[in-house]
Amino acid sequence: MPGRSAPRGVAVSGTAFRAIVGERDANLRQIERTFGVRLTAREGTFLVEGEAAPAAAATALLEQLAELCDRGYRLRARDVALACRLVREAPEVPLARHFVEGRVAGPGRRRVVPRTERQRQYLELARRHDLVFAIGPAGTGKTYLAVALAAEALAEERVRRIVLCRPAVEAGERLGFLPGDLAQKINPYLRPLYDALYDILGPEKVARMIEQGIVEIAPLAFMRGRTLNESFIILDEAQNTTPEQMKMSLTRIGEGSKAIVTGDVTQIDLPPGRQSGVIHARRIVEGVRGIAVVEFDKHDVVRHELVQRIVRAYESHEEAAARRSDAAGEPPDGRESP
């Protein structure tokens, strides 16, 4: 059994001490639960007690949190919870890479920092490449971070507008059966993009930007025939595009523009027999200069912890179904073979 190490002392500045302790010692309790150690706080010093490896990890966390505070970072409870997760999952990556270097700047009201190592890599690649494919399950921050990057680029005047689009309802984008005018028909399918913008910039600012044409949110079909210069383009839910639609959307990218394509290939709603445009495009363009591909998995899910469990449950179910189908010689979805 691993042995307990001698208590470790971490001395920090007064400002850092108050920020790390948190309201009613809540941050200390979070650190104790994460690493299985005991923390004692006394006049600018933390005493860490526990087994050697967890105690060393908790000590490193405290030292890095203190460094962030001394650099002027305003530490919040959610930051401490995130820092615990990051140190536990990727101890070799300094926290400053997430909270300082990886932070998304912009005019928004919400501070946006990468919450997993893959998210940090995603932001880094998106800043260095003109086109990024972000592929992974729900809750991994693909769309939210893309919108944050778009707001940052707009605030820094690297682009003149933001264009957000997604295929509506299905690949054919048939909206005629829905009640209301065109705006009312397409609004439910664009709502997630509005939600991300509202959260990052605020509803009033977004409304003004839409009115001024600085932000455009539209179904993918509206992009046909256009060339988008000096724009930050986000194609969301791209798994539901056809190869033809994907080619059309990628060739809209004009001078001075950047684009991010997001998709979850486990949730394809295309009719049977239709190939997903994002899967098709990835095979064709991967390796092309200026294009990057980021793949998220269940470990990058940053929504409610329940979402992580749901993703794992579905993966287990699909793997079991595939094994049963292989044994029976049937397709995994239960349909008869052609």
mmCIF file of C-alpha atoms in Angstrom:
data_model
loop_
_atom_site.group_PDB
_atom_site.id
_atom_site.type_symbol
_atom_site.label_atom_id
_atom_site.label_comp_id
_atom_site.label_asym_id
_atom_site.label_seq_id
_atom_site.Cartn_x
_atom_site.Cartn_y
_atom_site.Cartn_z
ATOM 1 C CA MET A 1 0.000 0.000 0.000
ATOM 2 C CA PRO A 2 1.242 3.506 -0.739
ATOM 3 C CA GLY A 3 2.470 5.265 2.370
ATOM 4 C CA ARG A 4 1.591 8.663 3.717
ATOM 5 C CA SER A 5 4.124 11.394 3.159
ATOM 6 C CA ALA A 6 5.244 13.934 5.683
ATOM 7 C CA PRO A 7 2.920 16.979 5.793
ATOM 8 C CA ARG A 8 3.736 19.468 3.029
ATOM 9 C CA GLY A 9 3.619 23.201 3.656
ATOM 10 C CA VAL A 10 2.714 25.694 0.887
ATOM 11 C CA ALA A 11 3.294 29.366 1.685
ATOM 12 C CA VAL A 12 1.348 31.881 -0.440
ATOM 13 C CA SER A 13 0.666 35.610 -0.513
ATOM 14 C CA GLY A 14 -2.220 37.060 1.459
ATOM 15 C CA THR A 15 -4.256 37.739 -1.675
ATOM 16 C CA ALA A 16 -3.741 34.223 -2.982
ATOM 17 C CA PHE A 17 -4.508 32.720 0.438
ATOM 18 C CA ARG A 18 -7.926 34.384 0.651
ATOM 19 C CA ALA A 19 -8.830 33.508 -2.918
ATOM 20 C CA ILE A 20 -7.819 29.855 -2.596
ATOM 21 C CA VAL A 21 -9.623 29.303 0.685
ATOM 22 C CA GLY A 22 -12.865 30.622 -0.778
ATOM 23 C CA GLU A 23 -16.146 31.304 0.941
ATOM 24 C CA ARG A 24 -16.551 29.176 4.063
ATOM 25 C CA ASP A 25 -13.507 27.066 3.048
ATOM 26 C CA ALA A 26 -15.479 25.701 0.071
ATOM 27 C CA ASN A 27 -12.451 25.594 -2.225
ATOM 28 C CA LEU A 28 -10.387 23.682 0.328
ATOM 29 C CA ARG A 29 -13.122 21.083 0.657
ATOM 30 C CA GLN A 30 -13.199 20.743 -3.133
ATOM 31 C CA ILE A 31 -9.465 20.080 -3.234
ATOM 32 C CA GLU A 32 -9.713 17.571 -0.390
ATOM 33 C CA ARG A 33 -12.495 15.639 -2.159
ATOM 34 C CA THR A 34 -10.640 15.598 -5.471
ATOM 35 C CA PHE A 35 -7.288 14.350 -4.191
ATOM 36 C CA GLY A 36 -8.231 12.534 -1.021
ATOM 37 C CA VAL A 37 -6.020 14.688 1.191
ATOM 38 C CA ARG A 38 -6.487 16.831 4.277
ATOM 39 C CA LEU A 39 -5.824 20.565 4.109
ATOM 40 C CA THR A 40 -5.190 22.941 6.989
ATOM 41 C CA ALA A 41 -5.061 26.703 6.310
ATOM 42 C CA ARG A 42 -3.150 28.956 8.708
ATOM 43 C CA GLU A 43 -2.099 32.570 8.099
ATOM 44 C CA GLY A 44 -0.860 32.344 4.522
ATOM 45 C CA THR A 45 0.217 28.713 4.667
ATOM 46 C CA PHE A 46 -1.526 25.505 3.608
ATOM 47 C CA LEU A 47 -0.582 22.204 5.192
ATOM 48 C CA VAL A 48 -1.223 19.158 2.974
ATOM 49 C CA GLU A 49 -1.518 15.705 4.547
ATOM 50 C CA GLY A 50 -2.132 12.435 2.737
ATOM 51 C CA GLU A 51 -0.566 9.693 0.683
ATOM 52 C CA ALA A 52 2.502 10.716 -1.291
ATOM 53 C CA ALA A 53 1.122 10.952 -4.844
ATOM 54 C CA PRO A 54 -2.190 12.711 -4.051
ATOM 55 C CA ALA A 55 -0.433 15.052 -1.606
ATOM 56 C CA ALA A 56 2.126 15.976 -4.251
ATOM 57 C CA ALA A 57 -0.668 16.669 -6.773
ATOM 58 C CA ALA A 58 -2.595 18.827 -4.291
ATOM 59 C CA THR A 59 0.590 20.711 -3.425
ATOM 60 C CA ALA A 60 1.284 21.404 -7.089
ATOM 61 C CA LEU A 61 -2.294 22.606 -7.503
ATOM 62 C CA LEU A 62 -2.013 25.045 -4.584
ATOM 63 C CA GLU A 63 1.283 26.418 -5.866
ATOM 64 C CA GLN A 64 -0.147 26.998 -9.341
ATOM 65 C CA LEU A 65 -3.346 28.585 -8.014
ATOM 66 C CA ALA A 66 -1.226 30.949 -5.932
ATOM 67 C CA GLU A 67 0.820 31.849 -9.007
ATOM 68 C CA LEU A 68 -2.362 32.627 -10.965
ATOM 69 C CA CYS A 69 -3.597 34.911 -8.191
ATOM 70 C CA ASP A 70 -0.249 36.700 -7.994
ATOM 71 C CA ARG A 71 -0.437 37.303 -11.753
ATOM 72 C CA GLY A 72 -3.726 39.125 -11.228
ATOM 73 C CA TYR A 73 -6.143 36.346 -12.120
ATOM 74 C CA ARG A 74 -9.421 36.628 -10.171
ATOM 75 C CA LEU A 75 -9.967 33.121 -8.881
ATOM 76 C CA ARG A 76 -13.540 31.891 -8.505
ATOM 77 C CA ALA A 77 -14.992 28.705 -7.043
ATOM 78 C CA ARG A 78 -15.672 27.295 -10.505
ATOM 79 C CA ASP A 79 -12.028 27.936 -11.411
ATOM 80 C CA VAL A 80 -10.829 25.895 -8.461
ATOM 81 C CA ALA A 81 -13.138 23.012 -9.396
ATOM 82 C CA LEU A 82 -11.865 23.162 -12.969
ATOM 83 C CA ALA A 83 -8.234 23.378 -11.837
ATOM 84 C CA CYS A 84 -8.714 20.241 -9.733
ATOM 85 C CA ARG A 85 -9.997 18.366 -12.759
ATOM 86 C CA LEU A 86 -7.197 19.604 -15.006
ATOM 87 C CA VAL A 87 -4.400 18.730 -12.572
ATOM 88 C CA ARG A 88 -5.895 15.304 -11.994
ATOM 89 C CA GLU A 89 -6.298 14.525 -15.723
ATOM 90 C CA ALA A 90 -3.244 16.304 -17.217
ATOM 91 C CA PRO A 91 -0.769 17.090 -14.400
ATOM 92 C CA GLU A 92 2.011 17.839 -16.882
ATOM 93 C CA VAL A 93 0.166 20.868 -18.346
ATOM 94 C CA PRO A 94 0.595 24.103 -16.319
ATOM 95 C CA LEU A 95 -2.691 25.706 -15.276
ATOM 96 C CA ALA A 96 -1.529 29.000 -16.787
ATOM 97 C CA ARG A 97 -1.909 27.448 -20.243
ATOM 98 C CA HIS A 98 -5.646 27.131 -19.584
ATOM 99 C CA PHE A 99 -6.476 30.158 -17.461
ATOM 100 C CA VAL A 100 -4.115 32.736 -18.981
ATOM 101 C CA GLU A 101 -2.694 31.629 -22.331
ATOM 102 C CA GLY A 102 -5.756 29.614 -23.354
ATOM 103 C CA ARG A 103 -8.351 32.134 -22.249
ATOM 104 C CA VAL A 104 -10.623 33.510 -24.972
ATOM 105 C CA ALA A 105 -10.610 37.297 -24.954
ATOM 106 C CA GLY A 106 -13.432 39.475 -26.238
ATOM 107 C CA PRO A 107 -16.145 41.939 -25.324
ATOM 108 C CA GLY A 108 -18.349 39.372 -23.637
ATOM 109 C CA ARG A 109 -19.608 39.249 -20.108
ATOM 110 C CA ARG A 110 -18.481 35.640 -19.482
ATOM 111 C CA ARG A 111 -14.902 34.513 -18.967
ATOM 112 C CA VAL A 112 -14.188 31.589 -21.295
ATOM 113 C CA VAL A 113 -11.321 29.205 -20.553
ATOM 114 C CA PRO A 114 -10.692 25.671 -21.864
ATOM 115 C CA ARG A 115 -11.966 23.078 -19.423
ATOM 116 C CA THR A 116 -10.053 20.070 -20.756
ATOM 117 C CA GLU A 117 -6.668 19.589 -22.408
ATOM 118 C CA ARG A 118 -8.423 18.756 -25.695
ATOM 119 C CA GLN A 119 -10.357 22.013 -25.521
ATOM 120 C CA ARG A 120 -7.098 23.908 -25.030
ATOM 121 C CA GLN A 121 -5.645 22.193 -28.093
ATOM 122 C CA TYR A 122 -8.827 23.027 -30.016
ATOM 123 C CA LEU A 123 -8.480 26.739 -29.249
ATOM 124 C CA GLU A 124 -4.793 26.695 -30.123
ATOM 125 C CA LEU A 125 -5.392 24.978 -33.479
ATOM 126 C CA ALA A 126 -8.317 27.257 -34.312
ATOM 127 C CA ARG A 127 -6.118 30.303 -33.822
ATOM 128 C CA ARG A 128 -3.413 28.887 -36.104
ATOM 129 C CA HIS A 129 -5.564 27.455 -38.909
ATOM 130 C CA ASP A 130 -8.125 28.937 -41.273
ATOM 131 C CA LEU A 131 -10.398 25.875 -41.141
ATOM 132 C CA VAL A 132 -10.937 23.474 -38.247
ATOM 133 C CA PHE A 133 -13.155 20.404 -38.046
ATOM 134 C CA ALA A 134 -14.276 19.786 -34.427
ATOM 135 C CA ILE A 135 -15.806 16.339 -34.111
ATOM 136 C CA GLY A 136 -17.133 14.751 -30.944
ATOM 137 C CA PRO A 137 -20.116 13.979 -28.720
ATOM 138 C CA ALA A 138 -22.584 16.419 -27.188
ATOM 139 C CA GLY A 139 -21.353 18.542 -24.311
ATOM 140 C CA THR A 140 -17.702 18.807 -25.336
ATOM 141 C CA GLY A 141 -17.855 22.566 -25.982
ATOM 142 C CA LYS A 142 -17.352 22.410 -29.753
ATOM 143 C CA THR A 143 -19.944 25.049 -30.643
ATOM 144 C CA TYR A 144 -19.619 27.197 -27.526
ATOM 145 C CA LEU A 145 -15.861 27.627 -27.913
ATOM 146 C CA ALA A 146 -16.256 28.302 -31.631
ATOM 147 C CA VAL A 147 -18.695 31.135 -30.857
ATOM 148 C CA ALA A 148 -16.298 32.474 -28.208
ATOM 149 C CA LEU A 149 -13.450 32.469 -30.741
ATOM 150 C CA ALA A 150 -15.657 34.256 -33.250
ATOM 151 C CA ALA A 151 -16.499 36.955 -30.682
ATOM 152 C CA GLU A 152 -12.787 37.323 -29.883
ATOM 153 C CA ALA A 153 -11.871 37.708 -33.568
ATOM 154 C CA LEU A 154 -14.592 40.312 -34.018
ATOM 155 C CA ALA A 155 -13.505 42.274 -30.927
ATOM 156 C CA GLU A 156 -9.905 42.305 -32.162
ATOM 157 C CA GLU A 157 -11.083 43.415 -35.629
ATOM 158 C CA ARG A 158 -9.588 40.378 -37.345
ATOM 159 C CA VAL A 159 -12.986 39.810 -39.003
ATOM 160 C CA ARG A 160 -15.892 42.141 -39.781
ATOM 161 C CA ARG A 161 -18.763 39.767 -39.089
ATOM 162 C CA ILE A 162 -19.807 36.408 -37.683
ATOM 163 C CA VAL A 163 -21.797 33.953 -39.796
ATOM 164 C CA LEU A 164 -23.409 31.020 -37.991
ATOM 165 C CA CYS A 165 -25.285 28.346 -39.876
ATOM 166 C CA ARG A 166 -26.553 24.814 -39.535
ATOM 167 C CA PRO A 167 -28.657 22.431 -41.586
ATOM 168 C CA ALA A 168 -32.309 22.775 -40.562
ATOM 169 C CA VAL A 169 -34.417 19.744 -39.630
ATOM 170 C CA GLU A 170 -32.787 17.374 -42.105
ATOM 171 C CA ALA A 171 -30.304 17.311 -44.972
ATOM 172 C CA GLY A 172 -32.989 18.389 -47.435
ATOM 173 C CA GLU A 173 -33.929 21.328 -45.183
ATOM 174 C CA ARG A 174 -37.658 21.003 -45.968
ATOM 175 C CA LEU A 175 -39.327 23.505 -43.673
ATOM 176 C CA GLY A 176 -42.652 24.042 -45.439
ATOM 177 C CA PHE A 177 -44.663 21.833 -43.110
ATOM 178 C CA LEU A 178 -43.840 24.067 -40.121
ATOM 179 C CA PRO A 179 -46.277 26.868 -39.154
ATOM 180 C CA GLY A 180 -45.372 30.557 -39.378
ATOM 181 C CA ASP A 181 -43.199 32.696 -41.625
ATOM 182 C CA LEU A 182 -39.633 31.755 -42.604
ATOM 183 C CA ALA A 183 -38.051 33.250 -39.478
ATOM 184 C CA GLN A 184 -40.478 31.341 -37.254
ATOM 185 C CA LYS A 185 -39.859 28.122 -39.171
ATOM 186 C CA ILE A 186 -36.080 28.157 -38.868
ATOM 187 C CA ASN A 187 -35.691 29.693 -35.400
ATOM 188 C CA PRO A 188 -35.987 26.417 -33.395
ATOM 189 C CA TYR A 189 -33.116 24.869 -35.352
ATOM 190 C CA LEU A 190 -30.843 27.852 -34.858
ATOM 191 C CA ARG A 191 -31.654 28.290 -31.181
ATOM 192 C CA PRO A 192 -28.461 26.636 -29.850
ATOM 193 C CA LEU A 193 -26.388 29.208 -31.744
ATOM 194 C CA TYR A 194 -28.431 32.053 -30.280
ATOM 195 C CA ASP A 195 -28.018 30.561 -26.802
ATOM 196 C CA ALA A 196 -24.215 30.470 -27.104
ATOM 197 C CA LEU A 197 -24.111 34.063 -28.383
ATOM 198 C CA TYR A 198 -26.423 35.285 -25.619
ATOM 199 C CA ASP A 199 -24.303 33.593 -22.965
ATOM 200 C CA ILE A 200 -21.041 35.058 -24.265
ATOM 201 C CA LEU A 201 -22.118 38.537 -25.420
ATOM 202 C CA GLY A 202 -25.488 39.175 -23.786
ATOM 203 C CA PRO A 203 -28.920 39.290 -25.490
ATOM 204 C CA GLU A 204 -29.038 43.074 -25.969
ATOM 205 C CA LYS A 205 -25.653 43.244 -27.689
ATOM 206 C CA VAL A 206 -26.465 40.253 -29.891
ATOM 207 C CA ALA A 207 -29.761 41.836 -30.958
ATOM 208 C CA ARG A 208 -27.954 45.028 -31.985
ATOM 209 C CA MET A 209 -25.279 43.107 -33.872
ATOM 210 C CA ILE A 210 -27.876 41.082 -35.763
ATOM 211 C CA GLU A 211 -29.760 44.257 -36.650
ATOM 212 C CA GLN A 212 -26.537 45.835 -37.954
ATOM 213 C CA GLY A 213 -25.614 42.738 -39.957
ATOM 214 C CA ILE A 214 -22.495 42.086 -37.894
ATOM 215 C CA VAL A 215 -23.904 38.722 -36.813
ATOM 216 C CA GLU A 216 -25.843 36.538 -39.228
ATOM 217 C CA ILE A 217 -27.561 33.313 -38.201
ATOM 218 C CA ALA A 218 -29.146 31.293 -40.984
ATOM 219 C CA PRO A 219 -29.839 27.784 -42.337
ATOM 220 C CA LEU A 220 -27.075 26.299 -44.431
ATOM 221 C CA ALA A 221 -29.162 26.595 -47.602
ATOM 222 C CA PHE A 222 -28.905 30.404 -47.355
ATOM 223 C CA MET A 223 -25.131 30.196 -47.943
ATOM 224 C CA ARG A 224 -25.459 28.939 -51.517
ATOM 225 C CA GLY A 225 -23.983 31.284 -54.112
ATOM 226 C CA ARG A 226 -22.265 33.563 -51.589
ATOM 227 C CA THR A 227 -18.613 34.350 -50.899
ATOM 228 C CA LEU A 228 -17.961 35.328 -47.286
ATOM 229 C CA ASN A 229 -14.979 37.654 -46.934
ATOM 230 C CA GLU A 230 -13.503 38.802 -43.594
ATOM 231 C CA SER A 231 -15.950 36.594 -41.744
ATOM 232 C CA PHE A 232 -15.787 34.051 -38.959
ATOM 233 C CA ILE A 233 -17.965 31.198 -40.205
ATOM 234 C CA ILE A 234 -19.301 28.429 -37.979
ATOM 235 C CA LEU A 235 -21.084 25.448 -39.535
ATOM 236 C CA ASP A 236 -22.783 23.636 -36.673
ATOM 237 C CA GLU A 237 -24.309 20.119 -36.644
ATOM 238 C CA ALA A 238 -22.372 19.380 -39.813
ATOM 239 C CA GLN A 239 -22.943 15.633 -39.450
ATOM 240 C CA ASN A 240 -26.377 16.313 -40.981
ATOM 241 C CA THR A 241 -25.006 17.818 -44.178
ATOM 242 C CA THR A 242 -24.680 15.831 -47.381
ATOM 243 C CA PRO A 243 -21.310 15.747 -49.188
ATOM 244 C CA GLU A 244 -22.721 18.224 -51.705
ATOM 245 C CA GLN A 245 -23.813 20.635 -48.975
ATOM 246 C CA MET A 246 -20.472 20.337 -47.227
ATOM 247 C CA LYS A 247 -18.554 21.127 -50.423
ATOM 248 C CA MET A 248 -20.834 24.107 -50.991
ATOM 249 C CA SER A 249 -20.295 25.445 -47.460
ATOM 250 C CA LEU A 250 -16.500 25.017 -47.511
ATOM 251 C CA THR A 251 -16.215 26.855 -50.804
ATOM 252 C CA ARG A 252 -17.979 29.900 -49.309
ATOM 253 C CA ILE A 253 -14.820 30.824 -47.380
ATOM 254 C CA GLY A 254 -13.473 34.102 -48.762
ATOM 255 C CA GLU A 255 -10.446 36.327 -48.217
ATOM 256 C CA GLY A 256 -9.582 37.049 -44.583
ATOM 257 C CA SER A 257 -12.098 34.519 -43.285
ATOM 258 C CA LYS A 258 -11.845 31.647 -40.820
ATOM 259 C CA ALA A 259 -14.219 28.699 -40.440
ATOM 260 C CA ILE A 260 -15.016 26.058 -37.845
ATOM 261 C CA VAL A 261 -17.102 22.997 -38.707
ATOM 262 C CA THR A 262 -18.604 21.116 -35.760
ATOM 263 C CA GLY A 263 -20.326 17.756 -35.758
ATOM 264 C CA ASP A 264 -21.205 14.665 -33.757
ATOM 265 C CA VAL A 265 -20.929 11.620 -35.998
ATOM 266 C CA THR A 266 -22.834 9.511 -33.450
ATOM 267 C CA GLN A 267 -25.981 11.592 -34.030
ATOM 268 C CA ILE A 268 -26.474 11.583 -37.793
ATOM 269 C CA ASP A 269 -30.100 12.267 -38.794
ATOM 270 C CA LEU A 270 -29.696 11.778 -42.533
ATOM 271 C CA PRO A 271 -31.998 9.315 -44.321
ATOM 272 C CA PRO A 272 -30.691 5.742 -44.592
ATOM 273 C CA GLY A 273 -28.130 5.389 -47.326
ATOM 274 C CA ARG A 274 -27.029 9.049 -47.303
ATOM 275 C CA GLN A 275 -23.401 9.731 -46.398
ATOM 276 C CA SER A 276 -22.577 12.424 -43.851
ATOM 277 C CA GLY A 277 -20.822 15.407 -45.370
ATOM 278 C CA VAL A 278 -18.497 15.851 -42.405
ATOM 279 C CA ILE A 279 -17.240 12.255 -42.599
ATOM 280 C CA HIS A 280 -16.804 12.537 -46.361
ATOM 281 C CA ALA A 281 -15.013 15.906 -46.160
ATOM 282 C CA ARG A 282 -12.681 14.828 -43.404
ATOM 283 C CA ARG A 283 -11.285 12.010 -45.528
ATOM 284 C CA ILE A 284 -10.740 14.385 -48.428
ATOM 285 C CA VAL A 285 -9.263 17.479 -46.760
ATOM 286 C CA GLU A 286 -7.357 16.074 -43.791
ATOM 287 C CA GLY A 287 -3.703 16.911 -44.296
ATOM 288 C CA VAL A 288 -4.426 19.927 -46.482
ATOM 289 C CA ARG A 289 -2.330 22.917 -45.361
ATOM 290 C CA GLY A 290 -4.385 25.372 -43.297
ATOM 291 C CA ILE A 291 -6.862 22.733 -42.105
ATOM 292 C CA ALA A 292 -6.874 21.002 -38.695
ATOM 293 C CA VAL A 293 -9.056 18.269 -37.227
ATOM 294 C CA VAL A 294 -9.826 17.966 -33.503
ATOM 295 C CA GLU A 295 -11.527 14.866 -32.129
ATOM 296 C CA PHE A 296 -13.269 15.005 -28.767
ATOM 297 C CA ASP A 297 -14.414 11.979 -26.782
ATOM 298 C CA LYS A 298 -16.469 11.211 -23.689
ATOM 299 C CA HIS A 299 -13.661 12.454 -21.407
ATOM 300 C CA ASP A 300 -14.116 15.955 -22.817
ATOM 301 C CA VAL A 301 -17.806 16.231 -21.927
ATOM 302 C CA VAL A 302 -18.067 19.330 -19.731
ATOM 303 C CA ARG A 303 -21.808 19.638 -19.241
ATOM 304 C CA HIS A 304 -23.537 18.220 -16.196
ATOM 305 C CA GLU A 305 -21.759 15.100 -14.956
ATOM 306 C CA LEU A 306 -24.929 13.195 -15.839
ATOM 307 C CA VAL A 307 -24.232 13.894 -19.536
ATOM 308 C CA GLN A 308 -20.912 12.074 -19.224
ATOM 309 C CA ARG A 309 -22.696 9.064 -17.736
ATOM 310 C CA ILE A 310 -25.331 9.160 -20.487
ATOM 311 C CA VAL A 311 -22.659 9.237 -23.214
ATOM 312 C CA ARG A 312 -20.859 6.281 -21.608
ATOM 313 C CA ALA A 313 -24.151 4.358 -21.275
ATOM 314 C CA TYR A 314 -24.988 4.827 -24.953
ATOM 315 C CA GLU A 315 -21.484 3.783 -25.986
ATOM 316 C CA SER A 316 -21.760 0.627 -23.882
ATOM 317 C CA HIS A 317 -25.192 -0.135 -25.350
ATOM 318 C CA GLU A 318 -23.983 0.354 -28.946
ATOM 319 C CA GLU A 319 -20.891 -1.790 -28.353
ATOM 320 C CA ALA A 320 -23.052 -4.575 -26.888
ATOM 321 C CA ALA A 321 -25.499 -4.313 -29.809
ATOM 322 C CA ALA A 322 -22.615 -4.545 -32.274
ATOM 323 C CA ARG A 323 -21.312 -7.688 -30.563
ATOM 324 C CA ARG A 324 -24.758 -9.306 -30.660
ATOM 325 C CA SER A 325 -25.180 -8.375 -34.327
ATOM 326 C CA ASP A 326 -21.790 -9.810 -35.224
ATOM 327 C CA ALA A 327 -22.713 -13.046 -33.496
ATOM 328 C CA ALA A 328 -26.079 -13.194 -35.288
ATOM 329 C CA GLY A 329 -24.764 -11.954 -38.626
ATOM 330 C CA GLU A 330 -27.186 -8.988 -38.688
ATOM 331 C CA PRO A 331 -26.704 -5.224 -39.095
ATOM 332 C CA PRO A 332 -26.234 -3.511 -35.683
ATOM 333 C CA ASP A 333 -29.336 -1.345 -36.031
ATOM 334 C CA GLY A 334 -31.618 -4.386 -36.271
ATOM 335 C CA ARG A 335 -32.682 -3.762 -39.907
ATOM 336 C CA GLU A 336 -32.628 -6.686 -42.276
ATOM 337 C CA SER A 337 -29.714 -6.941 -44.638
ATOM 338 C CA PRO A 338 -30.451 -5.844 -48.223
#
